[in-house]
Amino acid sequence: MRTEINKIKILGFIGCLFAGMLLKAQDRKAPSYPLITHNTYFSIWSNTDKLNESPTTHWTGAEQSLLGLINVDGNVFRFMGMESPNYITILPASDEGAYQVQYTETKPQGNWNSPEYAASDWKTGSAPIGDDIKNVKTIWRSNEIWVRRSFRVSNMAAINKLFLKINHDDNIQVFLNGKKVYVKEGWTSDFQYIVLNDKNVLKDGDNTIAIHLMNTAGGRHLDFGLVDRQKDKAGKVQVARQKNVDVNATQTIYDFSCGKIDLKLTFTSPLLMNDLQLFARPVSYITCRVKANDGKTHQVKVSLSASSNIAVYNPTQEVTTQKYATSKLSILKTGTIEQPVLQKAGDDMRIDWGYFYVAAPKTSNAIQFVTPGKDAASAFIKGNYQSTAKQGKMLALNTIIPFGAVGKAPAEKFLELGYDEIYSVQYFNNNLRPWWNASAKATIEGELTDAALQYKNVMGKCDDLNKSIYADALKSGGVEYAHLCMLSYRQSIAAHTLVKSPQGDLLWLSKENNSGGFINTVDVTYPSAPLYLIYNPVLLQGMLNGIFYFSESGKYPHPWAAHDLGTYPLANGQTYGEPMPIEESGNMIILTAAIAKAQGNANYAKLHWKTLSTWVDYLAKEGLDPKMQLCTDDFAGHLARNANLSVKAIVSIACYAQMAETLGYTEIAGKYRAIAVNMVPKWMEMADGGDHYALTFDDKSTWSQKYNLVWDKVLNLNLFPQKVYDTEVKYYLTKQNKYGIPLDSRKSYTKNDWILWTATFAPTQNEFQALIHPVYKHAIETQSRVPLNDFYDSNTGIRDNFKARSVVGGFYMKMLADKLKMTKK
């Protein structure tokens, strides 16, 4: 029983910290802001608090530029993105010219980065260097490599601003003429341009770049050069003043002051789960709403430019463009010349097949044209609205929206961005079209037209959904919790794709973003499930269908569930190297039971009863005291006798019994219910550490979050006594760091999805608030400016790994618990 002192401490903790955070929350609403969010390929974000402080990017970090300019009475303001810089090559990287380097994989002696160093025993190879055979010319597979490149420069005085152009994987040190000019831990997704403030480190005559590169995980890659950034020739562009930004479930909304005009810019991805036709339509809206802020009338026009890089894997790929019209729309289209449909699989990927579209209703009188990316801004400023490019690299699809005379009455127009993947995934060697075109009879022009005609209706539906989700989240968990739910909605959805299997089953397939790139990973489905259980359990079925098929077709012959179906977008069978028998079998059984609870029947479970029975028998035999095997939280190494994994097995067996009872299998229900119930006191005895329950049964000094317990409460299984929850939550509150409870006693890292599950079984609302506050604090303070990252250091808030993952759908666990509680009543 808790004392009043404990309650006061908790309330005080919340009160003083929350008050101090409000000012910061007004400046930052998210670590990264969702703009276009449909699937893992069509996913564009802004990574700064002001939309016009940085270029927009794909979730991987690769630049996918959206540039927004507004002309008010001849004065031009930039409100979105950054103008593409104009670079002149000094030393070509491989995208512009072949070159060779000297290299060694043995640590060199002496001053190896000096221009005078004699690398006589080093090897010679062509760039790029790396381990991807398809994309490099010199293979490198060791942990370290040292590289030198000598070259000559003339006319140094003509250089305006010197930049290192580099693409590397992983940790790197770069020296120019012996001086260290660049150091970075981590990798890049494509070429990055690093300003070298002292251009005089370069000299007329002979020069040397020396590089040390270390591989710590994943791939290996190196490609580099030098460029000169030219002075901006576009003309004077002012920066619009951003007054506010709001993020809700389906929209991100910016407010700007552009001189004497106010601009409201709204990005809408209409992801309504109760309408799969709309949900699957790969079309987002960008809405511009303008009005005068001085009571007078002003001439206004807006330019929105989208980069052809949205349709490439690498900016070095050539694209072709097309301008055309339908009866209702003006359209620009782009895609790679190569069109390698489903030819690439992996984590750090952008799509380079299919076509990207920018469409405007003819009623908007928009003007569309294509230019090189670097010329987009100057074309708008100078009024040169003619296409100057049709094929090439890094082109801009430009749309000018004229508003004419604008006064105090708001004027509104919109633009559509769409993507036709042609084929989305390969499923057991069958290429599957996206859901919206599963019949192969639909067209992207039809989808764009429907989106335009339904604009007002769709915006109304989005507004209703935004308000409904926020109200429910606010009721369940308060202001901070509601904000976290807003941040996670589109992110979770955009890490999936929706297709129909050859067997006719709906497939809602996730990509394990920034974490291996696997497709349909079960222990990624598991944390993300609450969002889909609330808004459309059929989508959760679509996350389980492929795993069931894998086992039931005989393609996966083990008595436990698979980890994944392949590497995205190729779902041809598990590619992860190690099984997770208790983890994945438990996940599948629990989620099937959750679907039954959400739908009010166990019909889906009945379809797969034989498979579920095989898995539950494995758990009944091996689950109480797990042997050494992998689980989803083994970031610090594998564990035997994992108490939280044991909880999962116990809960899973009870879930199976609950489904059996619903199906009328009374004898089976009684048998497995008894197995689960009898395991609980044994678990409590083995895990008992006095004031907490241990991480492993053989070391009572350890501890961990027992987030798997949440299903005991949410599904009303009534397995574990309240003492377990009281003990654990009280202990967790003594272990919190600045940005949350660590995952366990081994390290300071944490997982925010699991924290929100743990908080859901907190005995009081005050304790719930105390547990989630650091997670909210992390979202608005972290230095890691990426789409919400779920795995980070609980002291520093810096991500250990992961970004843009679907698992943040797990933030909705408290809402799911409250919904099922209301259904029960």
Short mmCIF file of N, CA, C and O in Angstrom, two decimals, residues 729-780:
data_model
loop_
_atom_site.label_atom_id
_atom_site.label_comp_id
_atom_site.label_asym_id
_atom_site.label_seq_id
_atom_site.Cartn_x
_atom_site.Cartn_y
_atom_site.Cartn_z
N VAL A 729 5.77 -1.39 -10.36
CA VAL A 729 5.64 0.04 -10.68
C VAL A 729 6.33 0.90 -9.62
O VAL A 729 7.01 1.88 -9.94
N LYS A 730 6.17 0.53 -8.36
CA LYS A 730 6.84 1.28 -7.30
C LYS A 730 8.36 1.25 -7.51
O LYS A 730 9.04 2.27 -7.35
N TYR A 731 8.88 0.11 -7.91
CA TYR A 731 10.32 -0.02 -8.14
C TYR A 731 10.76 0.77 -9.38
O TYR A 731 11.79 1.45 -9.36
N TYR A 732 9.97 0.72 -10.44
CA TYR A 732 10.31 1.45 -11.67
C TYR A 732 10.48 2.94 -11.40
O TYR A 732 11.37 3.60 -11.95
N LEU A 733 9.62 3.48 -10.54
CA LEU A 733 9.66 4.91 -10.27
C LEU A 733 10.95 5.33 -9.56
O LEU A 733 11.32 6.50 -9.57
N THR A 734 11.63 4.36 -8.96
CA THR A 734 12.92 4.66 -8.33
C THR A 734 14.07 4.55 -9.34
O THR A 734 15.21 4.94 -9.03
N LYS A 735 13.79 4.03 -10.53
CA LYS A 735 14.84 3.78 -11.51
C LYS A 735 14.78 4.72 -12.71
O LYS A 735 15.59 4.59 -13.63
N GLN A 736 13.85 5.66 -12.70
CA GLN A 736 13.70 6.53 -13.86
C GLN A 736 14.90 7.45 -14.04
O GLN A 736 15.42 8.00 -13.08
N ASN A 737 15.29 7.61 -15.29
CA ASN A 737 16.28 8.61 -15.67
C ASN A 737 15.57 9.77 -16.35
O ASN A 737 14.34 9.81 -16.41
N LYS A 738 16.33 10.71 -16.86
CA LYS A 738 15.75 11.93 -17.41
C LYS A 738 14.72 11.65 -18.50
O LYS A 738 13.68 12.31 -18.58
N TYR A 739 15.01 10.63 -19.34
CA TYR A 739 14.12 10.37 -20.48
C TYR A 739 13.44 9.01 -20.40
O TYR A 739 12.99 8.49 -21.42
N GLY A 740 13.34 8.44 -19.20
CA GLY A 740 12.55 7.23 -19.05
C GLY A 740 13.22 6.15 -18.23
O GLY A 740 14.37 6.27 -17.81
N ILE A 741 12.47 5.09 -18.00
CA ILE A 741 13.01 3.93 -17.28
C ILE A 741 13.88 3.12 -18.24
O ILE A 741 13.44 2.81 -19.35
N PRO A 742 15.08 2.75 -17.84
CA PRO A 742 15.85 1.84 -18.69
C PRO A 742 15.07 0.55 -18.95
O PRO A 742 14.19 0.17 -18.18
N LEU A 743 15.43 -0.11 -20.03
CA LEU A 743 14.77 -1.35 -20.38
C LEU A 743 15.02 -2.41 -19.31
O LEU A 743 14.13 -3.17 -18.94
N ASP A 744 16.25 -2.45 -18.82
CA ASP A 744 16.58 -3.38 -17.74
C ASP A 744 17.86 -2.90 -17.06
O ASP A 744 18.39 -1.83 -17.39
N SER A 745 18.36 -3.66 -16.14
CA SER A 745 19.48 -3.24 -15.29
C SER A 745 20.83 -3.32 -15.98
O SER A 745 21.84 -2.89 -15.42
N ARG A 746 20.88 -3.83 -17.21
CA ARG A 746 22.19 -4.01 -17.87
C ARG A 746 22.75 -2.72 -18.43
O ARG A 746 23.95 -2.49 -18.41
N LYS A 747 21.88 -1.89 -19.01
CA LYS A 747 22.32 -0.68 -19.69
C LYS A 747 21.35 0.45 -19.40
O LYS A 747 20.27 0.25 -18.85
N SER A 748 21.72 1.67 -19.85
CA SER A 748 20.84 2.83 -19.62
C SER A 748 19.88 3.06 -20.79
O SER A 748 19.06 3.97 -20.75
N TYR A 749 19.99 2.24 -21.84
CA TYR A 749 19.07 2.47 -22.96
C TYR A 749 17.64 2.05 -22.60
O TYR A 749 17.41 1.29 -21.66
N THR A 750 16.70 2.57 -23.38
CA THR A 750 15.30 2.24 -23.13
C THR A 750 14.56 2.14 -24.45
O THR A 750 15.07 2.51 -25.51
N LYS A 751 13.32 1.63 -24.37
CA LYS A 751 12.40 1.56 -25.51
C LYS A 751 11.12 2.27 -25.09
O LYS A 751 10.45 1.87 -24.15
N ASN A 752 10.78 3.35 -25.82
CA ASN A 752 9.62 4.13 -25.38
C ASN A 752 8.30 3.41 -25.60
O ASN A 752 7.32 3.66 -24.87
N ASP A 753 8.22 2.50 -26.58
CA ASP A 753 6.98 1.75 -26.74
C ASP A 753 6.72 0.87 -25.52
O ASP A 753 5.59 0.81 -25.01
N TRP A 754 7.78 0.23 -25.01
CA TRP A 754 7.60 -0.61 -23.84
C TRP A 754 7.29 0.21 -22.59
O TRP A 754 6.52 -0.24 -21.72
N ILE A 755 7.85 1.41 -22.50
CA ILE A 755 7.52 2.25 -21.33
C ILE A 755 6.03 2.54 -21.31
O ILE A 755 5.38 2.49 -20.26
N LEU A 756 5.46 2.83 -22.47
CA LEU A 756 4.03 3.14 -22.48
C LEU A 756 3.17 1.92 -22.19
O LEU A 756 2.08 2.04 -21.64
N TRP A 757 3.66 0.73 -22.52
CA TRP A 757 2.95 -0.49 -22.12
C TRP A 757 3.04 -0.67 -20.60
O TRP A 757 2.05 -0.98 -19.94
N THR A 758 4.25 -0.49 -20.08
CA THR A 758 4.45 -0.61 -18.64
C THR A 758 3.58 0.39 -17.89
O THR A 758 2.94 0.06 -16.88
N ALA A 759 3.53 1.62 -18.38
CA ALA A 759 2.72 2.65 -17.73
C ALA A 759 1.24 2.29 -17.73
O ALA A 759 0.50 2.66 -16.81
N THR A 760 0.81 1.55 -18.74
CA THR A 760 -0.61 1.21 -18.86
C THR A 760 -1.08 0.34 -17.69
O THR A 760 -2.25 0.42 -17.29
N PHE A 761 -0.21 -0.49 -17.12
CA PHE A 761 -0.66 -1.29 -15.97
C PHE A 761 -0.30 -0.64 -14.64
O PHE A 761 -0.42 -1.26 -13.59
N ALA A 762 0.12 0.62 -14.66
CA ALA A 762 0.35 1.34 -13.41
C ALA A 762 -0.96 1.40 -12.61
O ALA A 762 -2.03 1.65 -13.18
N PRO A 763 -0.91 1.19 -11.31
CA PRO A 763 -2.13 1.14 -10.51
C PRO A 763 -2.92 2.44 -10.47
O PRO A 763 -4.13 2.42 -10.27
N THR A 764 -2.25 3.59 -10.63
CA THR A 764 -2.96 4.87 -10.55
C THR A 764 -2.62 5.74 -11.75
O THR A 764 -1.59 5.55 -12.41
N GLN A 765 -3.51 6.70 -12.01
CA GLN A 765 -3.27 7.62 -13.12
C GLN A 765 -2.05 8.50 -12.85
O GLN A 765 -1.31 8.85 -13.77
N ASN A 766 -1.82 8.84 -11.60
CA ASN A 766 -0.64 9.64 -11.26
C ASN A 766 0.65 8.91 -11.61
O ASN A 766 1.60 9.50 -12.14
N GLU A 767 0.68 7.62 -11.34
CA GLU A 767 1.87 6.83 -11.67
C GLU A 767 2.00 6.68 -13.19
O GLU A 767 3.12 6.69 -13.72
N PHE A 768 0.89 6.53 -13.87
CA PHE A 768 0.92 6.51 -15.34
C PHE A 768 1.56 7.79 -15.87
O PHE A 768 2.46 7.74 -16.71
N GLN A 769 1.12 8.93 -15.37
CA GLN A 769 1.65 10.21 -15.83
C GLN A 769 3.14 10.32 -15.52
O GLN A 769 3.93 10.82 -16.34
N ALA A 770 3.53 9.86 -14.36
CA ALA A 770 4.95 9.94 -13.98
C ALA A 770 5.83 9.10 -14.88
O ALA A 770 6.97 9.47 -15.18
N LEU A 771 5.31 7.98 -15.35
CA LEU A 771 6.09 7.10 -16.21
C LEU A 771 6.19 7.61 -17.65
O LEU A 771 7.21 7.41 -18.31
N ILE A 772 5.13 8.25 -18.13
CA ILE A 772 5.17 8.69 -19.53
C ILE A 772 5.79 10.08 -19.71
O ILE A 772 6.22 10.42 -20.81
N HIS A 773 5.83 10.87 -18.64
CA HIS A 773 6.37 12.22 -18.78
C HIS A 773 7.77 12.24 -19.39
O HIS A 773 8.04 13.04 -20.30
N PRO A 774 8.70 11.39 -18.94
CA PRO A 774 10.03 11.42 -19.56
C PRO A 774 10.02 11.05 -21.05
O PRO A 774 10.87 11.51 -21.80
N VAL A 775 9.07 10.23 -21.46
CA VAL A 775 8.96 9.87 -22.88
C VAL A 775 8.53 11.09 -23.69
O VAL A 775 9.06 11.37 -24.77
N TYR A 776 7.56 11.82 -23.16
CA TYR A 776 7.13 13.07 -23.79
C TYR A 776 8.30 14.05 -23.84
O TYR A 776 8.55 14.70 -24.87
N LYS A 777 9.01 14.14 -22.74
CA LYS A 777 10.16 15.05 -22.65
C LYS A 777 11.20 14.70 -23.72
O LYS A 777 11.76 15.58 -24.38
N HIS A 778 11.42 13.42 -23.91
CA HIS A 778 12.36 12.98 -24.93
C HIS A 778 11.91 13.42 -26.32
O HIS A 778 12.72 13.91 -27.12
N ALA A 779 10.63 13.26 -26.61
CA ALA A 779 10.11 13.59 -27.95
C ALA A 779 10.35 15.05 -28.31
O ALA A 779 10.58 15.37 -29.48
N ILE A 780 10.30 15.93 -27.34
CA ILE A 780 10.43 17.36 -27.66
C ILE A 780 11.79 17.94 -27.31
O ILE A 780 12.03 19.12 -27.54
#
